[in-house]
Structures are given as C-alpha cells and as structure tokens.
CSV table of C-alpha atoms in Angstrom, one decimal:
chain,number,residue,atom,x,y,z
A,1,UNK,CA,111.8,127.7,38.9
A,2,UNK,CA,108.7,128.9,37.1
A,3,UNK,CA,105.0,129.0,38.6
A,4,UNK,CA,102.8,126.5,37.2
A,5,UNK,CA,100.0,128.3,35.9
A,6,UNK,CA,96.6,126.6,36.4
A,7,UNK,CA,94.7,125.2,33.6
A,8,UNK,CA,91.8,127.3,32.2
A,9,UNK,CA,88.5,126.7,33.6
A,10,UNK,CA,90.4,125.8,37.0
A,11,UNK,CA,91.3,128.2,40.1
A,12,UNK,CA,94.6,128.3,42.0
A,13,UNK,CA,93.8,126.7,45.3
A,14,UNK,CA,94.2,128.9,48.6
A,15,UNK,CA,97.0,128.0,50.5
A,16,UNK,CA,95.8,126.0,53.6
A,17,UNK,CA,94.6,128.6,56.9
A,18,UNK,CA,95.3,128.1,60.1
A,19,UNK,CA,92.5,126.0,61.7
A,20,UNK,CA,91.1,127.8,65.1
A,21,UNK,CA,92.2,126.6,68.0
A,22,UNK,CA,90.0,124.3,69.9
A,23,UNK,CA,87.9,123.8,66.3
A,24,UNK,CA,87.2,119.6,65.8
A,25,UNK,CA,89.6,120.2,62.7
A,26,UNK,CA,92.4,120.1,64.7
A,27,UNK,CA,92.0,116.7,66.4
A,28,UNK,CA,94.1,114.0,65.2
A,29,UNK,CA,92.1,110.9,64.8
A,30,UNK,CA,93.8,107.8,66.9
A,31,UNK,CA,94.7,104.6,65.1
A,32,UNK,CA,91.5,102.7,64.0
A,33,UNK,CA,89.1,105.7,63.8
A,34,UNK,CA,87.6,107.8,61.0
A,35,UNK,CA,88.6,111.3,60.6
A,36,UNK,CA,85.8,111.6,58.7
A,37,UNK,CA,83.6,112.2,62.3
A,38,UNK,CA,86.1,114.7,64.9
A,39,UNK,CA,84.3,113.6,68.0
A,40,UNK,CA,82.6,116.7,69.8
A,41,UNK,CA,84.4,119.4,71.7
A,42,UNK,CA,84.3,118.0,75.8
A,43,UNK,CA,83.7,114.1,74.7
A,44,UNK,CA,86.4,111.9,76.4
A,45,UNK,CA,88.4,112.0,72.8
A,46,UNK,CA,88.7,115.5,72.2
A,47,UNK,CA,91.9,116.5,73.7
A,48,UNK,CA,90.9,119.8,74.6
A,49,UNK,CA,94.8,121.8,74.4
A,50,UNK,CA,95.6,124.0,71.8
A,51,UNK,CA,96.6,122.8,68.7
A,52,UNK,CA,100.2,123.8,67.9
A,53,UNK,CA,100.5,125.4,63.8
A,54,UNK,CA,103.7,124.6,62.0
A,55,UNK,CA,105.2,125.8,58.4
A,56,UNK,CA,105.3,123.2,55.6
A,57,UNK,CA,106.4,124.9,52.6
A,58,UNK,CA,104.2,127.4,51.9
A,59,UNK,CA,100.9,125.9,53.7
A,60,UNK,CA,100.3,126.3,57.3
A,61,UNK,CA,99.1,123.3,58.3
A,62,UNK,CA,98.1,122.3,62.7
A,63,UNK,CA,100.1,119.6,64.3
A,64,UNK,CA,97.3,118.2,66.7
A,65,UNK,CA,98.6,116.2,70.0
A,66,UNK,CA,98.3,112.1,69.3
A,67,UNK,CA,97.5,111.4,72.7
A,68,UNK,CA,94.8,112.6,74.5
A,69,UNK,CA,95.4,113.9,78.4
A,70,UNK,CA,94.7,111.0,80.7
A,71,UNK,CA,95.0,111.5,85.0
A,72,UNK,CA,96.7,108.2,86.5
A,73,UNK,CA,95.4,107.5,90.0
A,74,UNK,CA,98.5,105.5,91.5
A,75,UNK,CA,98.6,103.0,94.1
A,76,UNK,CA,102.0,103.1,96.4
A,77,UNK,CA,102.6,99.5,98.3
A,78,UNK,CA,102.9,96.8,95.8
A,79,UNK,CA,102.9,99.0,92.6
A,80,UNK,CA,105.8,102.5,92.9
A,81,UNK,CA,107.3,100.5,95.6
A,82,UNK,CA,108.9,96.8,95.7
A,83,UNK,CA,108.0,96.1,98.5
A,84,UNK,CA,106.3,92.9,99.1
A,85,UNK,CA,110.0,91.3,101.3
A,86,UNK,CA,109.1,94.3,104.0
A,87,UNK,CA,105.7,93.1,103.8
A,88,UNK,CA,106.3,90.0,104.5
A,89,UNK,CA,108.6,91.0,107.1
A,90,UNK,CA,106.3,93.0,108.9
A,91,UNK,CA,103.0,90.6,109.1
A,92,UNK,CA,105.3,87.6,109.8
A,93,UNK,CA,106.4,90.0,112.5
A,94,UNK,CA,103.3,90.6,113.7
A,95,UNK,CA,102.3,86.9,113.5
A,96,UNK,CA,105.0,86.1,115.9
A,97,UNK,CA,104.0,88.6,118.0
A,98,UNK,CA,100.4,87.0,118.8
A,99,UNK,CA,102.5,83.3,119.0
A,100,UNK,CA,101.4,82.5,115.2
A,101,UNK,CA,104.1,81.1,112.7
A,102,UNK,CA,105.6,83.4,110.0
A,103,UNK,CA,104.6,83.4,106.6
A,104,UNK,CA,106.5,83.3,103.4
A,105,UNK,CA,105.8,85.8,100.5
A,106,UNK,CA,103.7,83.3,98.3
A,107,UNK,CA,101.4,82.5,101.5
A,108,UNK,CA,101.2,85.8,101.7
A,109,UNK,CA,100.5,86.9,98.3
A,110,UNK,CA,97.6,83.9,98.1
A,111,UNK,CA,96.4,84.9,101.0
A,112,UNK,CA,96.0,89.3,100.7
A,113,UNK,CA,92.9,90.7,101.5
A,114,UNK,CA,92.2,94.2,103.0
A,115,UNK,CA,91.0,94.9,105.1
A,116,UNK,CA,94.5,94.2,107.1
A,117,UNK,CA,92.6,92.1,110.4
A,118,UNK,CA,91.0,89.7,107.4
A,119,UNK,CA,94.3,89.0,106.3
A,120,UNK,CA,95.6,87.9,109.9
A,121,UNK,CA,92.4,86.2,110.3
A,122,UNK,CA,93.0,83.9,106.9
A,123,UNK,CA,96.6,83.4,108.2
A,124,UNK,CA,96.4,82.6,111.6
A,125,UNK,CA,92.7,80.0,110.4
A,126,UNK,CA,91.0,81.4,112.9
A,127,UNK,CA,89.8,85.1,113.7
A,128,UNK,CA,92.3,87.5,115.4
A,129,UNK,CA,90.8,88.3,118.8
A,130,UNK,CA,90.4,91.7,120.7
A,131,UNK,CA,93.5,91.5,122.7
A,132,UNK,CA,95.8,90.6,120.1
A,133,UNK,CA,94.8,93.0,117.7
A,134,UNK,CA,96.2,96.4,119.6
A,135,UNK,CA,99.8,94.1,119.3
A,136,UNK,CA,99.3,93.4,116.1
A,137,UNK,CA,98.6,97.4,114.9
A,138,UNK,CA,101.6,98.6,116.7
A,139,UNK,CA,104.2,95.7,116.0
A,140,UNK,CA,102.9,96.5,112.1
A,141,UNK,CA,103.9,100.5,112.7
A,142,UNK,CA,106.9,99.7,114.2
A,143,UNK,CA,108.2,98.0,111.3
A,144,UNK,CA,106.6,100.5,108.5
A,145,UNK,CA,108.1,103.1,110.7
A,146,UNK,CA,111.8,101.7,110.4
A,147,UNK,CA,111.8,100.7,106.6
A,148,UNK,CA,113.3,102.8,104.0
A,149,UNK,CA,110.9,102.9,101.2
A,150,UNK,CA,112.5,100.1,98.3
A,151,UNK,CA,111.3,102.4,95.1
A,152,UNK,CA,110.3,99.8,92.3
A,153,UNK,CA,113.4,99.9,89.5
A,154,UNK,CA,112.6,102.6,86.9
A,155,UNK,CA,109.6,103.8,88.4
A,156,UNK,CA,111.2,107.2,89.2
A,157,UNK,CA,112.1,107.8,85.4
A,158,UNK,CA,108.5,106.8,84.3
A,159,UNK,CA,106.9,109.2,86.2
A,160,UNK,CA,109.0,111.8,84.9
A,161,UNK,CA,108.3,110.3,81.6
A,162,UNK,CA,104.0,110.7,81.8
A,163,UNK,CA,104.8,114.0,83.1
A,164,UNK,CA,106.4,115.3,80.1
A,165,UNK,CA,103.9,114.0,78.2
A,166,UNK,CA,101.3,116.8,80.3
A,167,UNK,CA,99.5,113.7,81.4
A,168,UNK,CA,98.5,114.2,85.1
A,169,UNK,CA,99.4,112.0,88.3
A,170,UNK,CA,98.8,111.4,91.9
A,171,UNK,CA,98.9,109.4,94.6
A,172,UNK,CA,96.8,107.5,96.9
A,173,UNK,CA,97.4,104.6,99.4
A,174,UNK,CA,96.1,102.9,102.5
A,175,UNK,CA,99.2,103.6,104.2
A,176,UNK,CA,98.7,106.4,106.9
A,177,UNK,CA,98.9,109.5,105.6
A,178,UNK,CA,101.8,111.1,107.5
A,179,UNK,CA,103.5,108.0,106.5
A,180,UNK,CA,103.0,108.0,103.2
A,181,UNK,CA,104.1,111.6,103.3
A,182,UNK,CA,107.1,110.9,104.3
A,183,UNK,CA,107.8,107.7,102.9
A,184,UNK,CA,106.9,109.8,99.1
A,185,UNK,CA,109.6,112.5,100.5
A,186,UNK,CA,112.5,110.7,101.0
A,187,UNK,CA,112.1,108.9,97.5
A,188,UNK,CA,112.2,112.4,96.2
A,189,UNK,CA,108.9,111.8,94.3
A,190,UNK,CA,106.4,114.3,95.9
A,191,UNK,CA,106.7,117.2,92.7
A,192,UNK,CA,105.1,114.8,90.4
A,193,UNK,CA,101.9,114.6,92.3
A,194,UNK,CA,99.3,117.1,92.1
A,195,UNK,CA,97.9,115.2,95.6
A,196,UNK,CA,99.2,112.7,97.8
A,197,UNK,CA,96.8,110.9,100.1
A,198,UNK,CA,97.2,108.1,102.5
A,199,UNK,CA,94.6,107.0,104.9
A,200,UNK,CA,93.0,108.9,107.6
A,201,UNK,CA,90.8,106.5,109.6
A,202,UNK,CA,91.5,103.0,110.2
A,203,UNK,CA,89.3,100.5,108.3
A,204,UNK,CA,89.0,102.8,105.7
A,205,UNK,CA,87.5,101.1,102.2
A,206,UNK,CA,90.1,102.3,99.3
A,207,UNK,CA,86.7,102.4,97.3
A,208,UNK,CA,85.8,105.2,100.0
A,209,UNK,CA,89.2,106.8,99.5
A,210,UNK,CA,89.3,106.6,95.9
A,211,UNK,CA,85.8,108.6,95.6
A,212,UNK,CA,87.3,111.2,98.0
A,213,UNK,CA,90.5,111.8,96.4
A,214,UNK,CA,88.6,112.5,92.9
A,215,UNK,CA,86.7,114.8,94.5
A,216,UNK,CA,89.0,116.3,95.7
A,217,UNK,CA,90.8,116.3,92.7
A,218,UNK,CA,88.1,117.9,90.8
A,219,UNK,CA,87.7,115.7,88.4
A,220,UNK,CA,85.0,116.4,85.7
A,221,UNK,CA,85.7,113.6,83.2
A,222,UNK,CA,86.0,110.1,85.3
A,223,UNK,CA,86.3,108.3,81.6
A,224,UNK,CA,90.0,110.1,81.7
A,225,UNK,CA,91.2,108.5,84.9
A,226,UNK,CA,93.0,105.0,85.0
A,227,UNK,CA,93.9,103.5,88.7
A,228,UNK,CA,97.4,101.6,88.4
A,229,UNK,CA,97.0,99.4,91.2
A,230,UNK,CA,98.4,95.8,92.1
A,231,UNK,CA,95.6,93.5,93.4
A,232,UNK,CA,92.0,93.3,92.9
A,233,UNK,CA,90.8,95.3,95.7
A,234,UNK,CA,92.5,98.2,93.4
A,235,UNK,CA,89.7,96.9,90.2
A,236,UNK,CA,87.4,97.1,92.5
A,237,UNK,CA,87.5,100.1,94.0
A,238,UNK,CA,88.5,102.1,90.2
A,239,UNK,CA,85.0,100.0,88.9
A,240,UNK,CA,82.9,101.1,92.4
A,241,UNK,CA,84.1,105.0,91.0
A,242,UNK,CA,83.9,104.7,87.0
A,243,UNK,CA,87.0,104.8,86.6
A,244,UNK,CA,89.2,102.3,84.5
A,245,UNK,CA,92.1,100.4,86.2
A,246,UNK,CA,95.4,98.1,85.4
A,247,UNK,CA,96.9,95.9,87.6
A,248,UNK,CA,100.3,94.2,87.2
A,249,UNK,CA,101.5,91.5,88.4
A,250,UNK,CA,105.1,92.4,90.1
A,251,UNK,CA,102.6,93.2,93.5
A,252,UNK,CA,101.1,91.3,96.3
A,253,UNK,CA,98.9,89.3,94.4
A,254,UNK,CA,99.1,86.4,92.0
A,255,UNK,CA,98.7,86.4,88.6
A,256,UNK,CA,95.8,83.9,89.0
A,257,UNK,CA,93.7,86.2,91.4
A,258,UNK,CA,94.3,89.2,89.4
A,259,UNK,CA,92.8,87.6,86.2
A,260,UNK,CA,89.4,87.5,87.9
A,261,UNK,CA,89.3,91.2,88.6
A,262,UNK,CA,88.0,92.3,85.0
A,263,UNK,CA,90.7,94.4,84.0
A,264,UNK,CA,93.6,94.4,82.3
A,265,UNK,CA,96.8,92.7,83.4
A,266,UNK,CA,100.2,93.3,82.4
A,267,UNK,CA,103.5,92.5,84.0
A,268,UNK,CA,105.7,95.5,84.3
A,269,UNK,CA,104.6,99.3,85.1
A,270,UNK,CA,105.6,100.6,81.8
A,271,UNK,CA,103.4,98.0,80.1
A,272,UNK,CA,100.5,99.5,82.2
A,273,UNK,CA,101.6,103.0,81.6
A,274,UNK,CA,101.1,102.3,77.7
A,275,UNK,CA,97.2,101.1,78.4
A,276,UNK,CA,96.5,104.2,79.9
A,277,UNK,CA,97.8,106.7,78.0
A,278,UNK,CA,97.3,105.4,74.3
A,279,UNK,CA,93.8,104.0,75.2
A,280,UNK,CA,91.8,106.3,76.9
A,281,UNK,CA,88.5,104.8,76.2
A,282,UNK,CA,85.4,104.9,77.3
A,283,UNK,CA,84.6,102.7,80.6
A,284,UNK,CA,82.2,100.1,78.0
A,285,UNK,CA,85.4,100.2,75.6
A,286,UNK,CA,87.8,98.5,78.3
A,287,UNK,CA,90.6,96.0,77.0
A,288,UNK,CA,88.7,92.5,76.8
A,289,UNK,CA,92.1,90.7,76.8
A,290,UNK,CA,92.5,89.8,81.0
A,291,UNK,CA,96.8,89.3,80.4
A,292,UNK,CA,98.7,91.2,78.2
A,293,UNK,CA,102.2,90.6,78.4
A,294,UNK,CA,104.3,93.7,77.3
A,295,UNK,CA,107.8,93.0,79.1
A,296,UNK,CA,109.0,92.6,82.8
A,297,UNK,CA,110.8,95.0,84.9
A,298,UNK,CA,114.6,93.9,85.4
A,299,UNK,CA,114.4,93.3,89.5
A,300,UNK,CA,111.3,91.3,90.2
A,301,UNK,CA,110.2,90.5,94.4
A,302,UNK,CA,111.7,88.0,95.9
C-alpha cells in the first residue's frame, strides 16, 4: 500500500509518545467528567498507579486504569456473615438465662442497639441489673464460642473479586478479637485482609475502633475509604471518621432504620461493592438517593 503523502503547506504528524508515567495525561476521566481538566496528581481522583502503554498500529498510545483504588473497611456480624438466626439464638439464650422470654429475629432486628447491655435493656423493658449482667456476658460467649461461622453466600468470591481489582480490604468487628481471629480462619478468609481487628475492651464505641484501625492502617486519603457495614451504628461511626459508608439490608437491622442513617442503602453485598468502587467521591459528593436497589443475594436470613 502506498504512503499518503501530506498535502503541501501541511506536516506529517508525529506518531503519538508515550505519556510519562504518573503525568495527569494518563488519567482516564470517569463517566460524567471533562477530560478537558485531569484532576491534580494526590486529589482523591487521580489514581496514582502507573499507567500501562500498549501498541495500536503504529501509535503508542497509555491505557489508564478506569477505576480509581478505593480501601473497603468491612464489618463481619450482619454483613460477611449470615448470621442474624445465631444471633438470635444467642440473646434469646441469654434472655432465658436472666428468666426473660426469647425473642424472635424481627424483635430483634427492631430492637438492635450497641452497645450489647442497651439492647437487653430495650428487650427485657426494663434495665438489666448488676447481677444479671456477668450471666448474660458468659451465656453470650458460650454460644459465640460453639457456632461455626455461617459465611454470607458469595461473599468469599467477592472478596477475591475487589482484590483482583488491586482495591484494598480489611476487617473490623466488635466481636472479641481472638474470636474474630479465629472465626475469619476457619472461613479461610484471613489472606484478603491487610488487618483484622475485633474488640479489645468491652464497651468499646465502633466509632473508637474504626479511628484506631485507620490509624493503624496508615491511611493518608480518608475520602478513599468506604465502611460496608449493616446497621446504622456502622454510618455512624464511618461519618464520626470521614469516611463514606453503605449499608445493606440482608443484616440486623430493618430497612426502615437504615434509611435514616444518611447513607446509601442497597440490598445485596455486590450492589454495595459497586458504590464503592465506581464512586469514589468526595465525602460532600455522597449518593443522595437513601435505597438503591441493585439485586438480592440468593439465601436471605431467616
């Protein structure tokens, strides 16, 4: 095939250079935004990793990442785990224990509250008293002790999922730490955080833990962390630490409590997986929408 030979007055064009790596040319504007303005190198929309170069014909052109790198903060009871029948087990347990009734899992779930002793205080109308408390505690172990941990349906292959995608996890619960540990163990889960971290002292605000595991985590960009969580006291505690947070709805919690929390809502863990990585937005550019409804997991509580 014969070269086309440029009109007079004209110049052959260079073919395309590489573009240096980490240079704003290389970002790949999301959906919505101009690429007329990269944002600066070390705002929460620059992505930061090296952009890959490819050959298109004869023009190398820079295939820059889509997403940018996001850290999800996860929650374990309620959210990775299905476990709101054990739950129920347990504090009904522990209600007979003190000569209380049982409860049933939508008592329950209108009822939650942390810290745990406000929660037997709204169930048994009346506050828990000194005495019964120490009985309470340890018929609660007991049963947290025996359980094997019911791992919510898919969430194993979604975690693998964000991890090939060189987003960053971990996970933090209320649970007691060595049983957390070991609960996170025999799910086979505990490569796919870069820290696991349960509760230390009793009483313990998961605001309070939250702050501690970020700095412990070293995070410098809180705009890139999203808390997937399962009841309000999880918004809360990802507002109290700038962070962002979704909640779902397969948890302990209703669907009618968790619309008041001021974040977004979705019913499955995939849905919420999507908000956080393909909307890593500034804290002021939060979702408005309270309920979005992206698809159910396939085994809901009971």
């Amino acid at each position: 095939m014969a070269h086309r030979v440029p009109a007079p007055g004209r110049t052959r064009q260079r073919p395309h250079r590489p573009i240096p790596v980490g240079s704003p040319l290389s970002w790949h504007p999301p959906t919505g935004c101009s690429a007329a303005r990269a944002p600066a190198l070390g705002s929460p929309l620059h992505d930061g990793r090296a952009a890959v170069p490819y050959m298109r014909g004869t023009a190398l052109l820079v295939a820059a990442p889509t997403a940018s790198a996001v850290h999800i903060v996860w929650d374990w009871n309620g959210t990775l785990l299905d476990d709101l029948s054990c739950m129920v087990d347990a504090v009904s347990a522990c209600q007979e224990a003190i000569g209380e009734p049982p409860v049933d899992a939508a008592t329950y779930r209108r009822q939650h509250c942390l810290p745990g002793r406000a929660l037997h205080d709204r169930l048994c109308g009346r506050p828990v008293t000194d005495a019964e408390w120490p009985t309470i505690t340890r018929t609660f172990a007991e049963h947290m002790a025996a359980r094997h941990p019911p791992l919510r349906a898919g969430a194993a292959a979604l975690l693998e999922s964000v991890a090939r995608r060189k987003h960053t996890q971990s996970l933090l619960s209320l649970t007691d730490d060595p049983q957390l540990r070991r609960e996170v163990e025999q799910t086979g889960l505990t490569p796919v955080f870069e820290r696991i971290e349960g509760r230390h002292e009793p009483g313990t605000a998961k605001s309070v833990a939250l702050e501690q595991h970020l700095r412990m985590l070293g995070v410098r960009d809180r705009r890139r962390v999203v808390l997937i969580g399962d009841t309000t006291d999880d918004a809360e505690a990802a507002r109290a630490c700038g962070v962002r947070a979704v909640v779902h709805t397969g948890g302990f919690e209703p669907l009618e409590k968790l619309r008041t929390a001021g974040v977004p809502v979705v019913d499955s863990l995939r849905a919420a997986v999507q908000l956080a990585v393909e909307r890593p937005t500034r804290i002021s550019e939060q979702p408005a929408l309270p309920n979005v409804p992206l698809g159910r997991d396939t085994r809901r509580p009971r």
